[in-house]
XYZ file of C-alpha atoms in Angstrom:
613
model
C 56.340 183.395 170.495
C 58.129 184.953 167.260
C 60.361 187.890 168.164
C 58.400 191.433 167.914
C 60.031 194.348 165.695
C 61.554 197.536 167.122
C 57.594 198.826 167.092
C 57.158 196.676 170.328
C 58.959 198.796 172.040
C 57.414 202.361 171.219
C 55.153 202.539 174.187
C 54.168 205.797 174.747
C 55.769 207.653 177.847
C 53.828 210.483 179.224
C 54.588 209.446 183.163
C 57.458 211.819 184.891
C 59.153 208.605 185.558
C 58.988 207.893 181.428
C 60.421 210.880 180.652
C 63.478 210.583 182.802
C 64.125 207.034 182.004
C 63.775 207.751 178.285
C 66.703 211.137 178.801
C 68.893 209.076 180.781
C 68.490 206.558 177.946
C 69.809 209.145 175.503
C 72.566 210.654 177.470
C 74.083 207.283 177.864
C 73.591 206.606 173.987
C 75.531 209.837 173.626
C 78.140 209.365 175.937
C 78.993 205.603 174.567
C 79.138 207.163 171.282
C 81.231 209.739 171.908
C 83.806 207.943 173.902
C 83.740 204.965 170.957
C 84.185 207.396 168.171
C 86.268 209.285 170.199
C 89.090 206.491 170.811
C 89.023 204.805 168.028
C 89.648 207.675 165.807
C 93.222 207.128 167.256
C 93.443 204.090 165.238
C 92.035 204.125 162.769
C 89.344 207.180 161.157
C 87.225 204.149 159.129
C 86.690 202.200 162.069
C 85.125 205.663 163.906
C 83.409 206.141 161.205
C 82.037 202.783 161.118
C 81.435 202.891 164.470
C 79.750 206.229 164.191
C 77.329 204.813 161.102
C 76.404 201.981 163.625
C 75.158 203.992 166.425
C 73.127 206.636 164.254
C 71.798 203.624 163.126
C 71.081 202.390 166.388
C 69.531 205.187 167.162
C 67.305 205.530 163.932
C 65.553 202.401 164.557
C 64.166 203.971 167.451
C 62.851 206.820 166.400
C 59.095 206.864 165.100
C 56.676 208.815 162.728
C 53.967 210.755 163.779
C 51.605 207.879 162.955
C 54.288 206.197 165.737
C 55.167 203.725 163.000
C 59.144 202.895 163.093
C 61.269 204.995 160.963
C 63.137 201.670 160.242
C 61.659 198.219 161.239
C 63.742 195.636 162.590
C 63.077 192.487 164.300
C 63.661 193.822 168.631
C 66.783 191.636 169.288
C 68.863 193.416 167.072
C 68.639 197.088 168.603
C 68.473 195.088 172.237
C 72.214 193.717 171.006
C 72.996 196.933 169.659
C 72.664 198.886 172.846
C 74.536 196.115 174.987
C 77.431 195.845 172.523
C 77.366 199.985 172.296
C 77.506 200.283 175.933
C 79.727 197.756 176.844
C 82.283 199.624 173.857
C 81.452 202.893 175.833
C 82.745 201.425 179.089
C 85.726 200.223 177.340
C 86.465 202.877 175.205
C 86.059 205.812 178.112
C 88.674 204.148 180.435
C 91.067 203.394 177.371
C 91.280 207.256 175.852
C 89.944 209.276 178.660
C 90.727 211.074 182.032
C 89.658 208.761 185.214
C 86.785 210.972 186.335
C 85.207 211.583 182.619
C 85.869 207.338 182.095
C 84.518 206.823 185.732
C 81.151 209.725 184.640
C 80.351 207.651 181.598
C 80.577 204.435 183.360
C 78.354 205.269 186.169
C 75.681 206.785 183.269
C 76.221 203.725 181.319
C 75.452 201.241 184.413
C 72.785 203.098 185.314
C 70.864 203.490 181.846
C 71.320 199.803 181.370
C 69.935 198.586 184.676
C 67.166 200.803 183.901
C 66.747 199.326 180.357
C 66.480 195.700 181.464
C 62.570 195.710 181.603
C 62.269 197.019 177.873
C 65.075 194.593 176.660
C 63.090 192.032 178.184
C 59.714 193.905 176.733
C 61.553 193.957 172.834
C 62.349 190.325 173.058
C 59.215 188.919 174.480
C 56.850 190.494 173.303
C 54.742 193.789 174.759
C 53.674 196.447 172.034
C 54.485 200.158 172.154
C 55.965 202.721 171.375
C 57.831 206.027 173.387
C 56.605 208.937 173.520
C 57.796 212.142 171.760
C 59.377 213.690 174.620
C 61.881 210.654 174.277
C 61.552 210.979 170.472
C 63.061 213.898 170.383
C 65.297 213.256 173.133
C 67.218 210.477 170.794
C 67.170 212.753 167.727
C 68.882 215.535 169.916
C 71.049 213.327 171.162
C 71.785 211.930 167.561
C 72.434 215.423 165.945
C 74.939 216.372 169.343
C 76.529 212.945 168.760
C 77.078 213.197 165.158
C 78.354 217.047 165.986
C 80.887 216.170 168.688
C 82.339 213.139 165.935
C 82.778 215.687 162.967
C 84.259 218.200 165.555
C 86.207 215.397 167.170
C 87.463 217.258 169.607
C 91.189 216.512 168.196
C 92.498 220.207 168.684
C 90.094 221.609 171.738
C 90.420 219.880 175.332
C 93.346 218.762 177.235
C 91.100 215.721 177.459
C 90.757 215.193 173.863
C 94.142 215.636 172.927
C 95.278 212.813 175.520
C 92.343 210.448 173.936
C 93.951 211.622 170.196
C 97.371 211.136 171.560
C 100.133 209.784 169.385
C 100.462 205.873 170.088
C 103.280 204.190 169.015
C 104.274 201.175 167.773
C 105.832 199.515 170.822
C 108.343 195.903 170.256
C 109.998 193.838 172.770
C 113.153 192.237 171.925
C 115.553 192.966 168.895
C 114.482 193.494 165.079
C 116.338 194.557 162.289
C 116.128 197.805 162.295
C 117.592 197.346 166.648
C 119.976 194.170 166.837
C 121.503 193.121 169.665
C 124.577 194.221 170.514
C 128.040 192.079 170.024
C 131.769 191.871 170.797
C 133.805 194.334 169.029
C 135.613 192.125 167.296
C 132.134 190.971 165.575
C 131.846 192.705 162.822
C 129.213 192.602 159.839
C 130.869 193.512 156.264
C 129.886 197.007 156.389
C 132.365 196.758 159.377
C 135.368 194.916 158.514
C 137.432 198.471 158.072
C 135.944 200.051 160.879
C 138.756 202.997 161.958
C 135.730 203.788 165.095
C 135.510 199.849 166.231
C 139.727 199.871 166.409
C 140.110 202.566 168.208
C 137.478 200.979 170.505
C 139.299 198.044 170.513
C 142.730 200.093 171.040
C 141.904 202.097 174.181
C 142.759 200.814 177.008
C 140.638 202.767 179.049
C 140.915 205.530 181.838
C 138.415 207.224 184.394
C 136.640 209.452 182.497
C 135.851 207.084 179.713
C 136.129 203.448 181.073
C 136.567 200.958 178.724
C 134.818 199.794 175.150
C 132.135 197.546 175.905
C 130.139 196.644 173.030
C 129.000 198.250 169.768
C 125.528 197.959 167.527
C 125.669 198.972 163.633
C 123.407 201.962 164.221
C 123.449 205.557 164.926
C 122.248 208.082 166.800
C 121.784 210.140 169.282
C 121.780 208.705 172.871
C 120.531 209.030 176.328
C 120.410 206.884 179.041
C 119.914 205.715 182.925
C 121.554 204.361 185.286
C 120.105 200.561 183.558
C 119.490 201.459 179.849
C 121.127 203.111 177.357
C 118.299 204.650 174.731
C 119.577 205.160 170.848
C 117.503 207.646 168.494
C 116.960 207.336 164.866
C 115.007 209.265 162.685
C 112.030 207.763 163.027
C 112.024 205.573 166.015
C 114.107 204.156 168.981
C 115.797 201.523 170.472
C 116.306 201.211 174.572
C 119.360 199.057 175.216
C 120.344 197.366 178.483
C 123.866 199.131 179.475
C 125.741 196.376 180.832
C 125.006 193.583 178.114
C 123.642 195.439 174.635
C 120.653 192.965 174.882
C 117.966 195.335 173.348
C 114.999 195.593 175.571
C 111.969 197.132 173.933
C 112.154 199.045 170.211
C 109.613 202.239 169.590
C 108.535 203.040 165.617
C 106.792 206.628 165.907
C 104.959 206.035 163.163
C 105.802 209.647 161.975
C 108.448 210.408 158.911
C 111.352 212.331 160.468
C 110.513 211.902 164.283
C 113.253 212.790 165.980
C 115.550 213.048 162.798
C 115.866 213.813 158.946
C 117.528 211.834 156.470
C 120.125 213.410 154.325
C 119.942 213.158 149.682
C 123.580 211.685 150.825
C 122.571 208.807 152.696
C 123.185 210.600 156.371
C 121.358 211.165 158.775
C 121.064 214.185 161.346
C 118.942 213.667 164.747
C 116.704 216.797 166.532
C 118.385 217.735 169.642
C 116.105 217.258 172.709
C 113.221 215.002 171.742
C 114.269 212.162 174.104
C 114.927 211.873 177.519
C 115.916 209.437 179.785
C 115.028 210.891 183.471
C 115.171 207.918 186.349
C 113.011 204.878 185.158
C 110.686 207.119 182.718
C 111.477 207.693 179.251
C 110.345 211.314 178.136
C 109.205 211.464 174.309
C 108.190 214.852 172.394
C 106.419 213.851 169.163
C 106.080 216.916 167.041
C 103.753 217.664 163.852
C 104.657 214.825 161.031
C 103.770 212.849 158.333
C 102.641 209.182 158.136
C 100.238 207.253 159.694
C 100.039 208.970 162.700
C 100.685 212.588 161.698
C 99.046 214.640 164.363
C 98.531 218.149 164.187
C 99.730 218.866 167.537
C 103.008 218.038 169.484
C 102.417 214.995 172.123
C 104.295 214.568 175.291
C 104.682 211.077 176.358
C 105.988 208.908 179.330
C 107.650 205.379 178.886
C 108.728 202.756 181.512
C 112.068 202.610 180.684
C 112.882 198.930 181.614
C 109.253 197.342 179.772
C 108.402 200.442 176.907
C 104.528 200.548 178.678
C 102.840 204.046 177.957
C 102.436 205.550 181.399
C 101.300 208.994 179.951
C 100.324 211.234 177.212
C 99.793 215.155 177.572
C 98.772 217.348 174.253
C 100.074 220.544 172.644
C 103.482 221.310 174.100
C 105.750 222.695 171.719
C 108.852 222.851 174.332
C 110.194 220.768 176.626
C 113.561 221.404 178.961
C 114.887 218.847 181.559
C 117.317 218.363 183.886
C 119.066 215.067 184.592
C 119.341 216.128 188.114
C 115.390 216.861 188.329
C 114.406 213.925 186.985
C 110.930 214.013 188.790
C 109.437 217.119 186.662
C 109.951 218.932 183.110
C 109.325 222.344 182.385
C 106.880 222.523 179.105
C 105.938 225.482 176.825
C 102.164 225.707 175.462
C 102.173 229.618 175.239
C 103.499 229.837 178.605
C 105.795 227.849 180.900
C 104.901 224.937 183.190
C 105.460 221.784 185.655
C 104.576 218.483 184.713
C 105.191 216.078 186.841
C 106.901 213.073 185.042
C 105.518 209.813 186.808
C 101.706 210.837 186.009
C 102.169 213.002 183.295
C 99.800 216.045 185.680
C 100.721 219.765 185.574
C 102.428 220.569 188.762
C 101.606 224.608 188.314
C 101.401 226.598 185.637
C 103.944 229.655 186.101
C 102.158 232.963 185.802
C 104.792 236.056 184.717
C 102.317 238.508 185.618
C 103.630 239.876 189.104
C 107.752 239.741 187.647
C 109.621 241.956 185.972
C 109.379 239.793 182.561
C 105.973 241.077 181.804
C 107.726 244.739 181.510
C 109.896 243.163 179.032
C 108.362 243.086 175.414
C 109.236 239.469 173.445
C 111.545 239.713 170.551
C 111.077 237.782 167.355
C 113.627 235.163 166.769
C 116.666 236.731 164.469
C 118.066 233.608 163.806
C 115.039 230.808 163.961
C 117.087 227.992 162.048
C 120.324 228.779 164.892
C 118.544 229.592 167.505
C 114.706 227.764 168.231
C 114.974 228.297 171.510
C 113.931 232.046 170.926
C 110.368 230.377 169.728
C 109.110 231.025 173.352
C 107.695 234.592 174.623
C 110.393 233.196 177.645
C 113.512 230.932 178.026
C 113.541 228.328 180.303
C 116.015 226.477 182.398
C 115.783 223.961 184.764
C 118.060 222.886 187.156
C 119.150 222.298 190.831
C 115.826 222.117 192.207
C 114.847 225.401 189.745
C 113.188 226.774 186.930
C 114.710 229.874 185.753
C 112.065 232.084 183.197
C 114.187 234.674 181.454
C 112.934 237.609 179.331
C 115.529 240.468 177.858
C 117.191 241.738 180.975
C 114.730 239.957 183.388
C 114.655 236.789 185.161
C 112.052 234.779 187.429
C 113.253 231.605 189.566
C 110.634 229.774 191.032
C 110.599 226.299 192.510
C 110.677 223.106 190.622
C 108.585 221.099 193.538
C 105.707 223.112 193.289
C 105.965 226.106 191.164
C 106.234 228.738 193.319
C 108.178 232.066 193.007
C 111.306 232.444 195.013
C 112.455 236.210 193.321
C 113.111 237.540 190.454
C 115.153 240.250 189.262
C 116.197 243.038 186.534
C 119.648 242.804 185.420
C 121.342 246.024 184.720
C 123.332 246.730 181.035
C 126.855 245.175 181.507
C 129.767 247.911 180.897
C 130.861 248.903 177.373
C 133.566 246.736 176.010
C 134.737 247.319 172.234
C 133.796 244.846 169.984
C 134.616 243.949 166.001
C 130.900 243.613 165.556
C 128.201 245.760 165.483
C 126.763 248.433 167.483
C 125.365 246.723 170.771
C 121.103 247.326 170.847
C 120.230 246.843 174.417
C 121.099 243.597 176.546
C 119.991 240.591 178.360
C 120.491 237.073 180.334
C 121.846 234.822 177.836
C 122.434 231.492 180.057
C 122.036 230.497 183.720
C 123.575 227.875 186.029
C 121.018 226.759 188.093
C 121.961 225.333 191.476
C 120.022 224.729 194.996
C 122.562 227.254 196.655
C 122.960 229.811 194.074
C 121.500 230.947 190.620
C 123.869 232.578 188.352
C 123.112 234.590 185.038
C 125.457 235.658 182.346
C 124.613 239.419 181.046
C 125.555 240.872 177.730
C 124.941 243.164 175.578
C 123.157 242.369 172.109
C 124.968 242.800 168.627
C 123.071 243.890 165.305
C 121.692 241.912 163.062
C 123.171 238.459 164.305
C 120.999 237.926 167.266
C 124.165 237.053 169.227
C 125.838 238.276 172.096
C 128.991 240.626 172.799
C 131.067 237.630 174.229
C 133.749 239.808 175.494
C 131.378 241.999 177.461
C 129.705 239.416 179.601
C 129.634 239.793 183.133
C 128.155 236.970 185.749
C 125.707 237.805 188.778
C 124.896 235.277 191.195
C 121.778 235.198 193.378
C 121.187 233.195 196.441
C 118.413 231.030 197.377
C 116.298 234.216 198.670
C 117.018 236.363 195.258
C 119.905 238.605 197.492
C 123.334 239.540 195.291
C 126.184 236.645 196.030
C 128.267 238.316 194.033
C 129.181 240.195 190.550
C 131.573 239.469 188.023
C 132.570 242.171 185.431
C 133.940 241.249 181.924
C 137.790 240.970 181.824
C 139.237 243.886 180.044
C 139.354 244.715 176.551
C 142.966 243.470 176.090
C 142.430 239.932 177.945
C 141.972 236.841 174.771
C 139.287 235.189 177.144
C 135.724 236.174 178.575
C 133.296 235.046 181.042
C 130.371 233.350 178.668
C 129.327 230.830 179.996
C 129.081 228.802 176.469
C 129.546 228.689 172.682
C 125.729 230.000 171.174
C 123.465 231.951 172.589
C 121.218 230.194 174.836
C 122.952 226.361 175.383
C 120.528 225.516 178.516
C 121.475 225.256 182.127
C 125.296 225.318 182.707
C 125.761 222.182 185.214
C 127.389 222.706 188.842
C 129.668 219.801 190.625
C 130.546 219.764 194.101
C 130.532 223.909 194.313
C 131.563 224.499 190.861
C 131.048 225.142 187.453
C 132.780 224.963 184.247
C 132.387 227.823 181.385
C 134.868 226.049 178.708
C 138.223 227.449 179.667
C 137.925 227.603 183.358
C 136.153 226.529 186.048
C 134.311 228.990 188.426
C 133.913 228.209 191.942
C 129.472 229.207 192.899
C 129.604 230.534 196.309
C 132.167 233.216 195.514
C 132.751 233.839 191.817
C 136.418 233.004 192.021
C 138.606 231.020 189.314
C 139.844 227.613 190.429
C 141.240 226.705 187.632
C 142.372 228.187 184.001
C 142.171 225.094 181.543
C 145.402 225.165 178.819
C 142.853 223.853 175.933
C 138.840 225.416 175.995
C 136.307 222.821 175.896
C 132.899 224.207 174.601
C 129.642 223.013 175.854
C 127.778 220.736 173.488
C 124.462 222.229 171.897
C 120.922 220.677 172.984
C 122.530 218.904 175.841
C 124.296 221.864 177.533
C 127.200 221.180 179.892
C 127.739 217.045 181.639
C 129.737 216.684 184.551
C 130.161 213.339 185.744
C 132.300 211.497 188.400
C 135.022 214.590 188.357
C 135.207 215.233 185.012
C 133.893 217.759 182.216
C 132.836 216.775 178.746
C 131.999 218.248 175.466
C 134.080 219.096 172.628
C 137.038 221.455 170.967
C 137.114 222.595 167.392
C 135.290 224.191 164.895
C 134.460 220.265 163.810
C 133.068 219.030 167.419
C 136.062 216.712 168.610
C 135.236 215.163 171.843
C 136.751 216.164 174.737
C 136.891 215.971 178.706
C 138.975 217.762 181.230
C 139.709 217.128 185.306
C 137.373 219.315 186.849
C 140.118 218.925 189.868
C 142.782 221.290 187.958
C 141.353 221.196 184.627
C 143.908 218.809 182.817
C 142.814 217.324 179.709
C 142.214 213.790 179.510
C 142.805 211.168 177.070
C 139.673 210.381 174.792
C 138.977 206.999 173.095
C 138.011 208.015 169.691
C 140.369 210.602 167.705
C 138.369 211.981 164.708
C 141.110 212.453 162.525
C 141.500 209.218 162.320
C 138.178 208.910 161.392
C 138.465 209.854 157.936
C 137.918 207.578 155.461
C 138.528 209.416 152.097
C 135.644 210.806 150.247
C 133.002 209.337 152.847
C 132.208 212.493 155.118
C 131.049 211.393 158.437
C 129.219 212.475 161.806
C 131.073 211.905 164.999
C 128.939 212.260 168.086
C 129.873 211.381 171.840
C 127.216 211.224 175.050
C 128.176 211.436 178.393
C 125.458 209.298 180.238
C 125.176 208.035 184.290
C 126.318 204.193 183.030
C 129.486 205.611 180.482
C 130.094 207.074 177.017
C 128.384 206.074 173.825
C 130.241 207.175 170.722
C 128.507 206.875 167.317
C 129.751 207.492 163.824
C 127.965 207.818 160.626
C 128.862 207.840 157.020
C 127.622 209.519 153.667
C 127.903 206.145 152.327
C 125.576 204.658 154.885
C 127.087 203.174 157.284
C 126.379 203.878 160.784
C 127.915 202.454 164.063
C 127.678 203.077 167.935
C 129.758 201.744 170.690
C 129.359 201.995 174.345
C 132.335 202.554 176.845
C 131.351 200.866 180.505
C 130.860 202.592 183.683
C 134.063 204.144 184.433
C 135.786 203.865 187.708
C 135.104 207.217 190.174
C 138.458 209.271 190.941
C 140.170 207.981 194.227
């Protein structure tokens, strides 16, 4: 018997049971549209489009005329097809871009409209005339117009849900390319190499405990992070995970997005964004911010990487600010007009931290005086994390709550620090300006704001230090106006948490000991704390850099001696060619990198040093 058109199946459905059947029918047209357009709209927008076309037309051949003639006639295999090869794409497409219970919702709505559907399928392709009735009619056309509304308002800037289906996806690679070769031998060289001052003095260090000894080098640069297995290096618009004993690269990320994590320079160099990647344990923290290029998005995205194979674990929408703590590595505090937990295996909010009941919601939020200096001061709040705590500042007020679950251990107002003289000008009010976070004690620099620079009064700071239950350890007043040194804790005006090593911590020139306030050591040269990355103590020693040109650096957190660094950047210099010298401290050694003006660009990693006896 020749197949019957679409008409066949327009049996009119007055029955209870009808009706139902017919509106679970549409719901489940609905949902596998949605989810279809929905995820592929990550893709590619002309293949949801396409998509969309198909099911409205899908749809259309079902709906009849008054006279309950067809508004379209088709033979009745072809919209039988069409609904298996919709819903099937529903199933698909709901577990691939949505939440579990909306993908495991739509499954159980597809399943069920299909088993349902069987004896019509059956009707459309053997033959049995009719046609629905126009309570189902109208059911489809309802559904059609809420389909075709929830596609052109896609929800790309609404729902948490949405904005994980939208989520960026990069462009994932195993193995080397040529934008991430392998590493090789230093004395491998490719001719952009052959004079390489950064490889020789590689080469020439013989290696100590702080800095271990030159292992192997890639001709890229960057900035790095790490674990205790891979070694990560950033470019400007993608990323390259290395393995840390061998160099063998293991997986290669292209964002996808002009100026990722970077921006390229009219002179050939390139600069990288502090603070976009992360290595913490075996995930791989990436913030994707607003961009051009194929995958510009129009909201920041969060996501999680397996560190050792590059697979996405996770993707969470709309955070503009992310801190981290190497010590923490199971959660990240995230800003999305106010501060939370995420918890960095699933990618879930812990708790989101409520300000209400602390002092900070007294405190009004400034605007930022110095945006292009300072972007931290984009958030109503600072954040630090550290030690097992998340420390919300605000002016003169903090908050310290828990990082395991978000709850509220004190807070506190910090009084105005004493009048010290100062060659700037007139102090306007004051507040915390940087925090070392520990598990036994939280401690806060203080100081007084100065005019029109958005900075602090360095000589006037004073420390406080809170134990685990908010009560005063102790208090530290700012040396007097005739001492050369002060008590800040670092170089600009909010550097991040301020690390703490077996009891103490290190503000540049001396190190503090945490249970008592007292100086254990006075250092003979100042090392300053390196912006984005804050303070990194490691195996006994203290890096970061001296000079008004960042000059690496790392002192004996024992007595604070100095220690011998690989890579001297005066000797850097070659001539006309300005260059970029950057060093990372990271759990498996050092990575230095150097770029050029003229282009080139290097990076060599120093093995895991030996511990101090």
């Amino acid at each position: 018997m020749p197949l019957k058109s679409s008409t066949t199946r327009l049996a009119r459905t007055r029955t209870p049971a009808g009706v139902g059947r017919a509106l679970l029918h549409s719901a489940a047209l609905l949902a596998a549209s949605t989810a279809v357009v929905w995820t592929l709209t990550v893709f590619s927008p002309v293949a949801a489009g396409a998509a969309a076309a198909g099911a409205l037309a899908l749809i259309t051949c079902q709906i009849p005329r008054r006279d309950g003639t067809p508004l379209v006639r088709v033979p009745g295999l072809l919209p039988v097809l069409g609904e298996i090869v919709l819903f099937g794409a529903g199933v698909w497409a709901g577990w691939a871009g949505w939440p579990v219970p909306a993908a495991l919702g739509a499954t159980v709505l597809i399943a069920a409209a299909a088993t349902a559907r069987v004896p019509t399928w059956i009707r459309l392709t053997d033959g049995d005339p009719g046609r629905p009735g126009r309570t189902a009619a109208r059911a489809l056309a309802a559904a059609t117009a809420t389909m075709a509304a929830a596609a052109a308002l896609s929800p790309w800037y609404w729902s948490p849900a949405a904005g994980a289906a939208l989520c960026a996806r990069p462009t994932v690679q195993q193995g080397a390319d040529a934008t991430w070769p392998d590493a090789r031998a230093l004395d491998q060289r490719d001719a952009n190499a052959e004079n390489s001052p950064l490889l020789d003095a590689a080469r020439a260090f013989e290696g100590n405990a702080a800095f271990g000894t030159a292992a192997w080098s890639v001709p890229v640069g960057g900035a790095a992070t790490g674990n205790s297995t891979s070694v990560v290096l950033t470019g400007v618009d993608g990323l390259g995970v290395y393995d840390a004993a061998e160099g063998r690269v293991k997986w290669t990320l292209d964002s996808r997005t002009t100026g990722a994590f970077g921006w390229g320079g009219d002179d050939n160099t390139e600069m990288n964004h502090g603070g976009r990647v992360h290595a913490l344990a075996d995930t791989l923290i990436v913030h994707l911010s607003p961009g051009e290029g194929p995958t510009g998005r129009a909201r920041d995205a969060l996501l999680g990487f397996d560190i050792e194979t590059g697979e996405r674990l996770w993707c969470v929408p709309g955070f503009t600010h992310l801190r981290v703590d190497p010590h923490t590595p199971d959660r990240v505090a995230v800003f999305d007009g106010s501060w939370s937990l995420l918890d960095t295996v699933h990618g879930r909010t812990v708790a989101a931290l409520d300000i209400g009941p602390t002092p900070l919601a007294e405190v009004t939020p400034e605007e930022p005086v110095r945006p292009m200096l300072s972007p931290d001061h984009r958030t109503s709040e600072q954040a630090m994390l550290g030690g097992g705590r998340l420390v919300l500042t605000r002016g003169p007020a903090i908050a310290v709550y828990d990082s395991a679950d978000g709850s509220l251990l004190f807070d506190a107002t910090l009084p105005a620090p004493r009048p010290v003289s100062s060659e700037y000008a007139i102090e306007e009010g004051h507040a915390v300006y940087n925090v070392v976070a520990d598990a036994t004690a939280v401690v806060v620099e203080v100081a007084a704001n100065e005019g029109d620079f958005g900075s602090r009064n360095v000589r006037g700071t004073e420390l406080f230090a809170f134990g685990p239950d908010g009560e005063e350890l102790w208090h530290r007043q700012a040396p007097g106006p005739d001492q050369e040194r002060a008590l800040a804790l670092a170089n600009y005006d909010l550097s991040g948490p301020v690390r703490a090593d077996d009891g103490i911590f290190v503000t540049g020139d001396r190190a503090i000991r945490v249970s008592d306030g007292t100086d254990v050591w006075e250092a003979g040269t100042q090392v300053r704390m390196d912006r984005d990355r804050g303070h990194y103590l490691r195996h006994g020693f203290f890096y970061g850099h001296t000079g008004e040109d960042p000059a690496p650096a790392a002192v004996d957190t024992r007595d604070g001696s100095p220690v011998p660094v690989p890579v001297d950047a005066d000797r850097l210099d070659q001539g006309s060619a300005a260059f970029f010298l950057s060093h990372t401290a990271l759990p498996t050694g050092n990575v230095f990198a150097r770029s050029t003006s003229a282009g080139s660009s290097e990076t060599v990693m120093f093995g895991l040093p030996a511990p101090l006896e």
